[in-house]
């Protein structure tokens, strides 16, 4: 039979569904929760309930927000003519943390992946095209992952956006700062060579 405690096993099973957590990590977290004071478990439970109840998609860009529209869409200091397209709200956080680029955003909520049932109707493509048709957008920056699905989505989006005489750019991918060529895979190295720049 083995050592089984139903409630603990259930918590471990739910935690293990979180991205980046394996069963061992889930067990450590479950035991931490179990050893913590009652108030921690209650606060954690309430935080999980609140995040689902209070946070929703921004109706303009589809980022997460707890307001009518997200703080980025409401920020009048950001340029209206540059729109950065990302796959997921988490991508916005990473770009914002760089502190070097402060555009308005559009979250696709996925990328084209026919094998996973993700076609043009399953991502926020229609809403993107509506925005570039009505907002004063002069440049769309495609900040999608450098994988097959991300590349396919970039090609697909570029066709429709360029039809509206809007400049389309894509973030550069390649060797990271401080990277050693001995440890860079061939796809990344190839992309870095494609995106090479002229030294002045």
Coordinates of N, CA and C in Angstrom, one line a residue:
X1 N 0.8 -1.2 0.0 CA 0.0 0.0 0.0 C 0.9 1.3 0.0
X2 N 1.9 1.3 0.8 CA 2.8 2.5 0.9 C 2.2 3.5 1.8
X3 N 3.0 4.6 1.9 CA 2.6 5.7 2.9 C 1.7 6.7 2.1
X4 N 0.4 6.7 2.6 CA -0.5 7.6 1.9 C -1.3 8.5 2.9
X5 N -1.4 9.7 2.6 CA -2.3 10.6 3.3 C -3.1 11.4 2.2
X6 N -4.4 11.1 2.1 CA -5.2 11.6 0.9 C -5.1 13.1 0.7
X7 N -5.3 13.9 1.8 CA -5.3 15.3 1.6 C -4.0 15.8 1.2
X8 N -2.9 15.3 1.7 CA -1.5 15.7 1.3 C -1.2 15.3 -0.1
X9 N -1.6 14.1 -0.5 CA -1.4 13.6 -1.8 C -2.1 14.5 -2.8
X10 N -3.3 14.9 -2.5 CA -4.1 15.7 -3.4 C -3.5 17.1 -3.6
X11 N -2.9 17.7 -2.5 CA -2.2 19.0 -2.6 C -1.0 18.8 -3.5
X12 N -0.2 17.8 -3.3 CA 1.0 17.5 -4.1 C 0.6 17.4 -5.5
X13 N -0.5 16.6 -5.8 CA -0.9 16.4 -7.2 C -1.3 17.8 -7.9
X14 N -2.0 18.6 -7.1 CA -2.4 19.9 -7.7 C -1.2 20.8 -7.9
X15 N -0.3 20.9 -6.9 CA 0.9 21.7 -7.1 C 1.8 21.3 -8.2
X16 N 1.9 20.0 -8.4 CA 2.7 19.4 -9.5 C 2.2 19.8 -10.9
X17 N 1.0 20.3 -11.0 CA 0.5 20.7 -12.3 C 1.0 22.1 -12.7
X18 N 1.6 22.8 -11.7 CA 2.1 24.1 -12.0 C 3.3 24.0 -12.9
X19 N 3.5 24.9 -13.8 CA 4.7 24.9 -14.7 C 6.0 25.0 -13.9
X20 N 6.9 24.2 -14.3 CA 8.2 24.3 -13.6 C 8.4 23.5 -12.3
X21 N 7.2 22.9 -11.9 CA 7.3 22.2 -10.6 C 7.2 20.7 -10.9
X22 N 8.1 19.9 -10.5 CA 8.0 18.5 -10.5 C 7.4 18.0 -9.2
X23 N 7.3 16.6 -9.1 CA 6.7 16.0 -7.9 C 7.5 16.3 -6.7
X24 N 8.8 16.3 -6.8 CA 9.6 16.6 -5.6 C 9.5 18.0 -5.1
X25 N 9.5 18.9 -6.0 CA 9.3 20.4 -5.6 C 7.9 20.5 -5.0
X26 N 6.9 19.9 -5.6 CA 5.5 20.0 -5.1 C 5.4 19.4 -3.7
X27 N 6.1 18.3 -3.5 CA 6.1 17.7 -2.1 C 6.7 18.7 -1.1
X28 N 7.9 19.4 -1.5 CA 8.5 20.3 -0.6 C 7.6 21.5 -0.2
X29 N 6.9 22.0 -1.2 CA 5.9 23.1 -1.0 C 4.8 22.6 -0.1
X30 N 4.3 21.4 -0.4 CA 3.1 20.9 0.4 C 3.5 20.7 1.8
X31 N 4.7 20.2 2.1 CA 5.2 20.0 3.5 C 5.4 21.4 4.2
X32 N 5.9 22.4 3.4 CA 6.0 23.7 3.9 C 4.7 24.3 4.4
X33 N 3.7 24.2 3.5 CA 2.3 24.6 3.8 C 1.8 23.9 5.1
X34 N 2.1 22.6 5.1 CA 1.6 21.8 6.2 C 2.2 22.2 7.6
X35 N 3.5 22.6 7.5 CA 4.2 22.9 8.7 C 4.0 24.4 9.1
X36 N 3.5 25.2 8.2 CA 3.3 26.6 8.5 C 2.1 26.8 9.4
X37 N 2.0 28.0 10.0 CA 0.9 28.3 10.9 C -0.4 28.4 10.0
X38 N -1.5 28.2 10.7 CA -2.8 28.1 10.0 C -3.1 29.4 9.2
X39 N -2.6 30.6 9.7 CA -2.9 31.8 8.9 C -2.3 31.8 7.5
X40 N -1.1 31.1 7.4 CA -0.5 31.1 6.1 C -1.3 30.3 5.0
X41 N -1.8 29.2 5.4 CA -2.6 28.4 4.5 C -3.9 29.1 4.1
X42 N -4.5 29.8 5.1 CA -5.7 30.6 4.9 C -5.4 31.8 3.9
X43 N -4.2 32.5 4.2 CA -3.9 33.6 3.3 C -3.6 33.1 1.9
X44 N -2.9 32.0 1.8 CA -2.6 31.5 0.5 C -3.9 31.1 -0.3
X45 N -4.8 30.4 0.4 CA -6.0 30.1 -0.2 C -6.8 31.3 -0.6
X46 N -6.9 32.3 0.2 CA -7.6 33.6 -0.1 C -6.9 34.3 -1.3
X47 N -5.6 34.3 -1.4 CA -4.9 34.9 -2.5 C -5.2 34.2 -3.8
X48 N -5.3 32.9 -3.8 CA -5.7 32.1 -5.0 C -7.1 32.4 -5.4
X49 N -8.0 32.5 -4.5 CA -9.4 32.9 -4.8 C -9.5 34.3 -5.3
X50 N -8.8 35.2 -4.7 CA -8.8 36.6 -5.1 C -8.3 36.8 -6.5
X51 N -7.2 36.1 -6.8 CA -6.5 36.4 -8.1 C -7.4 35.9 -9.3
X52 N -8.2 34.9 -9.0 CA -9.2 34.4 -10.0 C -10.4 35.3 -10.1
X53 N -10.8 35.8 -8.9 CA -12.0 36.6 -8.9 C -11.8 38.1 -9.4
X54 N -10.7 38.6 -9.1 CA -10.5 40.1 -9.3 C -9.7 40.4 -10.6
X55 N -9.0 39.5 -11.2 CA -8.1 39.8 -12.4 C -8.8 39.3 -13.6
X56 N -8.8 40.1 -14.6 CA -9.5 39.7 -15.9 C -8.7 40.3 -17.1
X57 N -9.0 40.0 -18.3 CA -8.4 40.5 -19.4 C -8.7 42.0 -19.6
X58 N -7.7 42.8 -20.0 CA -7.9 44.2 -20.4 C -8.7 44.1 -21.7
X59 N -9.8 44.8 -21.9 CA -10.6 44.7 -23.1 C -9.9 45.3 -24.3
X60 N -8.8 46.1 -24.1 CA -8.1 46.7 -25.2 C -6.9 45.9 -25.7
X61 N -6.0 45.5 -24.7 CA -4.8 44.8 -25.1 C -4.7 43.3 -24.7
X62 N -5.7 42.9 -23.8 CA -5.8 41.5 -23.4 C -4.6 41.1 -22.4
X63 N -4.0 42.1 -21.8 CA -3.1 41.9 -20.7 C -4.0 41.7 -19.4
X64 N -3.4 41.2 -18.4 CA -4.1 41.0 -17.1 C -4.3 42.3 -16.4
X65 N -5.5 42.5 -15.8 CA -5.7 43.8 -15.0 C -6.8 43.5 -14.0
X66 N -6.8 44.4 -13.0 CA -7.9 44.4 -12.0 C -8.7 45.7 -12.1
X67 N -8.4 46.5 -13.2 CA -9.1 47.7 -13.4 C -10.0 47.6 -14.7
X68 N -10.6 48.7 -15.1 CA -11.4 48.6 -16.3 C -10.5 48.4 -17.5
X69 N -9.4 49.1 -17.6 CA -8.3 48.8 -18.6 C -7.0 48.8 -17.8
X70 N -6.0 48.1 -18.4 CA -4.8 47.9 -17.7 C -4.0 49.2 -17.6
X71 N -3.0 49.3 -16.6 CA -2.3 50.5 -16.4 C -1.4 50.9 -17.6
X72 N -1.0 50.0 -18.4 CA -0.2 50.3 -19.6 C -1.1 51.0 -20.6
X73 N -2.3 50.5 -20.9 CA -3.2 51.1 -21.9 C -3.6 52.5 -21.4
X74 N -3.7 52.7 -20.0 CA -4.1 53.9 -19.5 C -3.0 55.0 -19.4
X75 N -1.8 54.5 -19.6 CA -0.6 55.4 -19.5 C -0.4 56.3 -20.7
X76 N -0.8 57.6 -20.6 CA -0.7 58.5 -21.7 C 0.7 58.9 -22.1
X77 N 1.7 58.6 -21.2 CA 3.0 59.0 -21.6 C 3.7 58.0 -22.6
X78 N 3.0 56.9 -22.8 CA 3.6 55.9 -23.8 C 3.2 56.3 -25.2
X79 N 4.1 56.1 -26.1 CA 3.7 56.4 -27.5 C 2.6 55.6 -28.1
X80 N 1.7 56.2 -28.8 CA 0.5 55.5 -29.4 C 0.9 54.8 -30.7
X81 N 2.0 55.2 -31.3 CA 2.3 54.7 -32.6 C 3.2 53.5 -32.7
X82 N 3.6 52.9 -31.5 CA 4.3 51.7 -31.5 C 3.5 50.7 -30.7
X83 N 3.3 49.5 -31.3 CA 2.5 48.5 -30.7 C 3.4 47.2 -30.7
X84 N 3.6 46.7 -29.5 CA 4.4 45.5 -29.3 C 3.5 44.3 -29.1
X85 N 3.6 43.3 -30.0 CA 2.8 42.1 -29.9 C 3.5 41.0 -29.2
X86 N 2.8 40.4 -28.2 CA 3.4 39.3 -27.4 C 2.4 38.2 -27.4
X87 N 2.9 37.0 -26.9 CA 2.1 35.8 -26.8 C 1.3 35.8 -25.6
X88 N 1.9 36.2 -24.5 CA 1.3 36.0 -23.1 C 1.6 37.2 -22.2
X89 N 0.7 37.5 -21.3 CA 1.0 38.6 -20.4 C 2.3 38.6 -19.6
X90 N 2.8 37.4 -19.4 CA 4.1 37.2 -18.7 C 5.2 37.8 -19.6
X91 N 5.1 37.8 -20.9 CA 6.1 38.4 -21.8 C 6.2 39.9 -21.6
X92 N 5.0 40.6 -21.3 CA 5.0 42.0 -21.0 C 5.9 42.3 -19.8
X93 N 5.8 41.5 -18.7 CA 6.5 41.7 -17.5 C 8.0 41.7 -17.8
X94 N 8.4 40.7 -18.6 CA 9.9 40.6 -19.0 C 10.4 41.8 -19.7
X95 N 9.6 42.2 -20.7 CA 10.0 43.4 -21.5 C 10.0 44.7 -20.6
X96 N 9.0 44.8 -19.8 CA 9.0 46.0 -18.9 C 10.2 46.0 -17.9
X97 N 10.6 44.8 -17.4 CA 11.7 44.8 -16.5 C 13.0 45.2 -17.1
X98 N 13.1 45.1 -18.5 CA 14.3 45.6 -19.1 C 14.5 47.1 -19.0
X99 N 13.4 47.8 -18.8 CA 13.5 49.3 -18.7 C 13.9 50.0 -19.9
X100 N 14.0 49.4 -21.0 CA 14.6 50.0 -22.2 C 13.5 50.3 -23.3
X101 N 12.3 49.8 -23.1 CA 11.3 49.8 -24.2 C 10.0 50.0 -23.5
X102 N 9.2 51.1 -23.8 CA 8.0 51.3 -23.2 C 6.8 51.6 -24.2
X103 N 6.5 50.5 -24.9 CA 5.4 50.7 -25.9 C 4.0 50.4 -25.3
X104 N 3.0 50.5 -26.1 CA 1.7 49.9 -25.8 C 1.8 48.4 -26.3
X105 N 1.0 47.5 -25.8 CA 1.1 46.1 -26.1 C -0.2 45.5 -26.7
X106 N -0.1 44.4 -27.3 CA -1.2 43.6 -27.7 C -0.9 42.1 -27.4
X107 N -1.7 41.5 -26.6 CA -1.4 40.1 -26.2 C -2.3 39.1 -27.0
X108 N -1.6 38.3 -27.8 CA -2.3 37.3 -28.7 C -3.0 36.2 -27.9
X109 N -2.5 35.9 -26.7 CA -3.1 34.8 -25.9 C -2.9 33.5 -26.6
X110 N -1.7 33.3 -27.2 CA -1.4 32.1 -27.9 C -0.6 32.4 -29.2
X111 N -0.2 31.4 -29.9 CA 0.5 31.5 -31.2 C -0.1 30.4 -32.1
X112 N 0.1 30.5 -33.4 CA -0.5 29.6 -34.3 C 0.2 28.2 -34.1
X113 N -0.6 27.2 -33.9 CA -0.1 25.8 -33.7 C -1.2 24.8 -34.1
X114 N -1.3 24.5 -35.4 CA -2.3 23.6 -35.8 C -2.4 22.3 -35.1
X115 N -1.3 21.8 -34.7 CA -1.3 20.5 -34.0 C -1.9 20.6 -32.6
X116 N -1.9 21.8 -32.1 CA -2.6 22.0 -30.8 C -3.9 22.6 -30.9
X117 N -4.4 22.7 -32.1 CA -5.7 23.3 -32.4 C -5.8 24.8 -32.3
X118 N -4.6 25.4 -32.4 CA -4.6 26.9 -32.3 C -4.4 27.5 -33.7
X119 N -5.5 28.0 -34.3 CA -5.6 28.6 -35.6 C -5.8 30.1 -35.4
X120 N -5.9 30.8 -36.5 CA -6.1 32.3 -36.4 C -7.3 32.7 -35.5
X121 N -8.4 31.9 -35.5 CA -9.5 32.2 -34.7 C -9.4 32.0 -33.2
X122 N -8.3 31.3 -32.8 CA -8.1 31.0 -31.4 C -7.2 32.0 -30.8
X123 N -6.6 32.9 -31.5 CA -5.7 33.9 -30.9 C -6.4 35.3 -31.2
X124 N -5.8 36.3 -30.6 CA -6.4 37.6 -30.7 C -6.0 38.4 -31.9
X125 N -6.1 37.7 -33.1 CA -5.7 38.3 -34.4 C -6.7 39.3 -34.9
X126 N -7.9 39.0 -34.8 CA -9.0 39.9 -35.3 C -8.9 41.2 -34.5
X127 N -8.7 41.1 -33.2 CA -8.6 42.3 -32.4 C -7.4 43.1 -32.7
X128 N -6.3 42.4 -33.0 CA -5.0 43.1 -33.4 C -5.2 43.9 -34.7
X129 N -5.9 43.3 -35.7 CA -6.1 44.0 -36.9 C -7.0 45.1 -36.8
X130 N -8.0 45.0 -35.9 CA -8.9 46.1 -35.6 C -8.1 47.3 -35.0
X131 N -7.2 47.0 -34.1 CA -6.4 48.1 -33.4 C -5.5 48.8 -34.4
X132 N -4.8 48.0 -35.3 CA -3.9 48.7 -36.2 C -4.7 49.5 -37.3
X133 N -6.0 49.1 -37.4 CA -6.8 49.8 -38.4 C -7.4 51.1 -37.8
X134 N -7.5 51.2 -36.5 CA -8.2 52.4 -35.8 C -7.2 53.2 -35.0
X135 N -6.2 52.6 -34.4 CA -5.3 53.4 -33.6 C -4.2 54.0 -34.5
X136 N -3.5 55.0 -34.0 CA -2.5 55.6 -34.9 C -1.1 54.9 -34.9
X137 N -1.2 53.6 -35.2 CA 0.0 52.7 -35.1 C 0.8 52.9 -36.4
X138 N 2.1 53.2 -36.2 CA 3.0 53.2 -37.3 C 4.0 52.1 -37.4
X139 N 4.2 51.4 -36.2 CA 5.1 50.3 -36.2 C 4.5 49.2 -35.3
X140 N 4.6 48.0 -35.7 CA 4.2 46.8 -34.9 C 5.5 46.0 -34.7
X141 N 5.8 45.8 -33.4 CA 7.0 45.0 -33.0 C 6.5 43.6 -32.6
X142 N 7.0 42.6 -33.3 CA 6.6 41.2 -33.0 C 7.6 40.7 -32.0
X143 N 7.2 40.5 -30.8 CA 8.1 40.0 -29.7 C 7.6 38.6 -29.3
X144 N 7.7 37.6 -30.3 CA 7.3 36.2 -30.1 C 8.5 35.3 -29.9
X145 N 8.3 34.2 -29.4 CA 9.4 33.2 -29.2 C 10.0 32.8 -30.5
X146 N 11.3 32.5 -30.5 CA 12.0 32.1 -31.7 C 11.9 30.6 -31.9
X147 N 10.7 30.1 -32.0 CA 10.5 28.7 -32.2 C 9.6 28.6 -33.5
X148 N 9.3 27.3 -33.9 CA 8.5 27.1 -35.1 C 7.2 27.8 -35.1
X149 N 6.5 27.7 -33.9 CA 5.1 28.4 -33.8 C 5.2 29.9 -33.8
X150 N 6.2 30.4 -33.1 CA 6.4 31.8 -33.1 C 6.8 32.4 -34.4
X151 N 7.7 31.7 -35.1 CA 8.1 32.2 -36.5 C 6.9 32.1 -37.4
X152 N 6.1 31.0 -37.4 CA 5.0 30.9 -38.3 C 3.9 32.0 -38.0
X153 N 3.8 32.4 -36.7 CA 2.8 33.4 -36.4 C 3.3 34.8 -36.9
X154 N 4.6 35.0 -36.8 CA 5.2 36.3 -37.3 C 5.0 36.4 -38.8
X155 N 5.2 35.4 -39.5 CA 5.0 35.4 -41.0 C 3.6 35.7 -41.3
X156 N 2.7 35.0 -40.6 CA 1.2 35.2 -40.8 C 0.8 36.6 -40.5
X157 N 1.2 37.2 -39.3 CA 0.8 38.5 -38.9 C 1.4 39.6 -39.9
X158 N 2.7 39.4 -40.3 CA 3.3 40.3 -41.1 C 2.6 40.6 -42.4
X159 N 2.0 39.5 -43.0 CA 1.3 39.7 -44.2 C 0.1 40.6 -44.1
X160 N -0.7 40.4 -43.0 CA -1.9 41.2 -42.8 C -1.6 42.6 -42.4
X161 N -0.5 42.8 -41.6 CA -0.2 44.1 -41.0 C 0.4 45.0 -42.1
X162 N 1.3 44.4 -43.0 CA 1.9 45.2 -44.0 C 0.9 45.7 -45.1
X163 N -0.2 44.9 -45.2 CA -1.3 45.3 -46.1 C -1.9 46.7 -45.7
X164 N -1.7 47.0 -44.5 CA -2.2 48.3 -44.0 C -1.1 49.4 -44.0
X165 N 0.0 49.1 -44.7 CA 1.1 50.1 -44.8 C 1.6 50.5 -43.4
X166 N 1.8 49.5 -42.6 CA 2.4 49.7 -41.3 C 3.7 48.9 -41.2
X167 N 4.7 49.6 -40.7 CA 6.0 49.0 -40.5 C 5.9 47.8 -39.5
X168 N 6.5 46.7 -39.9 CA 6.6 45.5 -39.0 C 8.0 45.2 -38.7
X169 N 8.4 45.1 -37.4 CA 9.7 44.7 -37.0 C 9.6 43.5 -36.1
X170 N 10.7 42.8 -35.9 CA 10.7 41.6 -35.0 C 11.9 41.8 -34.1
X171 N 11.8 41.4 -32.9 CA 12.9 41.4 -31.9 C 14.0 40.5 -32.4
X172 N 15.3 41.0 -32.2 CA 16.4 40.2 -32.6 C 16.6 39.0 -31.7
X173 N 17.0 37.9 -32.2 CA 17.3 36.7 -31.4 C 18.7 36.3 -31.7
X174 N 19.4 35.8 -30.7 CA 20.8 35.3 -31.0 C 21.6 35.0 -29.8
X175 N 22.9 35.2 -29.9 CA 23.8 34.9 -28.8 C 23.5 35.9 -27.6
X176 N 23.3 35.4 -26.4 CA 23.0 36.3 -25.3 C 24.3 37.1 -24.9
X177 N 24.1 38.2 -24.2 CA 25.3 39.0 -23.7 C 26.0 38.2 -22.7
X178 N 27.3 38.1 -22.9 CA 28.1 37.2 -22.0 C 28.1 35.8 -22.4
X179 N 27.4 35.4 -23.5 CA 27.4 34.1 -23.9 C 28.7 33.6 -24.6
X180 N 29.0 32.3 -24.4 CA 30.1 31.7 -24.9 C 29.7 30.8 -26.1
X181 N 30.3 31.0 -27.3 CA 29.9 30.3 -28.5 C 30.0 28.8 -28.3
X182 N 30.8 28.3 -27.4 CA 30.9 26.9 -27.2 C 29.6 26.3 -26.7
X183 N 28.8 27.1 -26.0 CA 27.6 26.6 -25.4 C 26.3 27.1 -26.1
X184 N 26.4 27.7 -27.3 CA 25.3 28.2 -28.0 C 24.9 27.1 -29.0
X185 N 23.6 26.8 -29.1 CA 23.1 25.8 -30.0 C 23.1 26.4 -31.4
X186 N 23.1 25.5 -32.4 CA 23.3 25.9 -33.8 C 22.1 26.8 -34.3
X187 N 20.9 26.6 -33.8 CA 19.8 27.4 -34.3 C 19.9 28.8 -33.7
X188 N 20.3 29.0 -32.5 CA 20.5 30.3 -31.9 C 21.7 31.0 -32.6
X189 N 22.8 30.3 -32.9 CA 23.9 30.9 -33.6 C 23.6 31.3 -35.0
X190 N 22.8 30.5 -35.7 CA 22.3 30.8 -37.0 C 21.5 32.1 -37.0
X191 N 20.6 32.2 -36.0 CA 19.7 33.4 -35.9 C 20.6 34.6 -35.6
X192 N 21.6 34.5 -34.8 CA 22.5 35.6 -34.4 C 23.2 36.1 -35.7
X193 N 23.6 35.1 -36.6 CA 24.3 35.5 -37.8 C 23.3 36.2 -38.8
X194 N 22.1 35.7 -38.8 CA 21.1 36.4 -39.6 C 20.8 37.8 -39.2
X195 N 20.9 38.0 -37.9 CA 20.6 39.3 -37.3 C 21.8 40.2 -37.0
X196 N 22.9 39.8 -37.7 CA 24.2 40.6 -37.5 C 24.0 42.0 -37.8
X197 N 24.8 42.9 -37.2 CA 24.7 44.3 -37.4 C 26.0 44.9 -37.8
X198 N 25.9 46.0 -38.6 CA 27.2 46.6 -39.1 C 27.8 47.5 -38.0
X199 N 29.1 47.4 -37.8 CA 29.8 48.2 -36.8 C 30.2 49.5 -37.4
X200 N 29.9 50.6 -36.8 CA 30.2 51.9 -37.3 C 31.5 52.4 -36.7

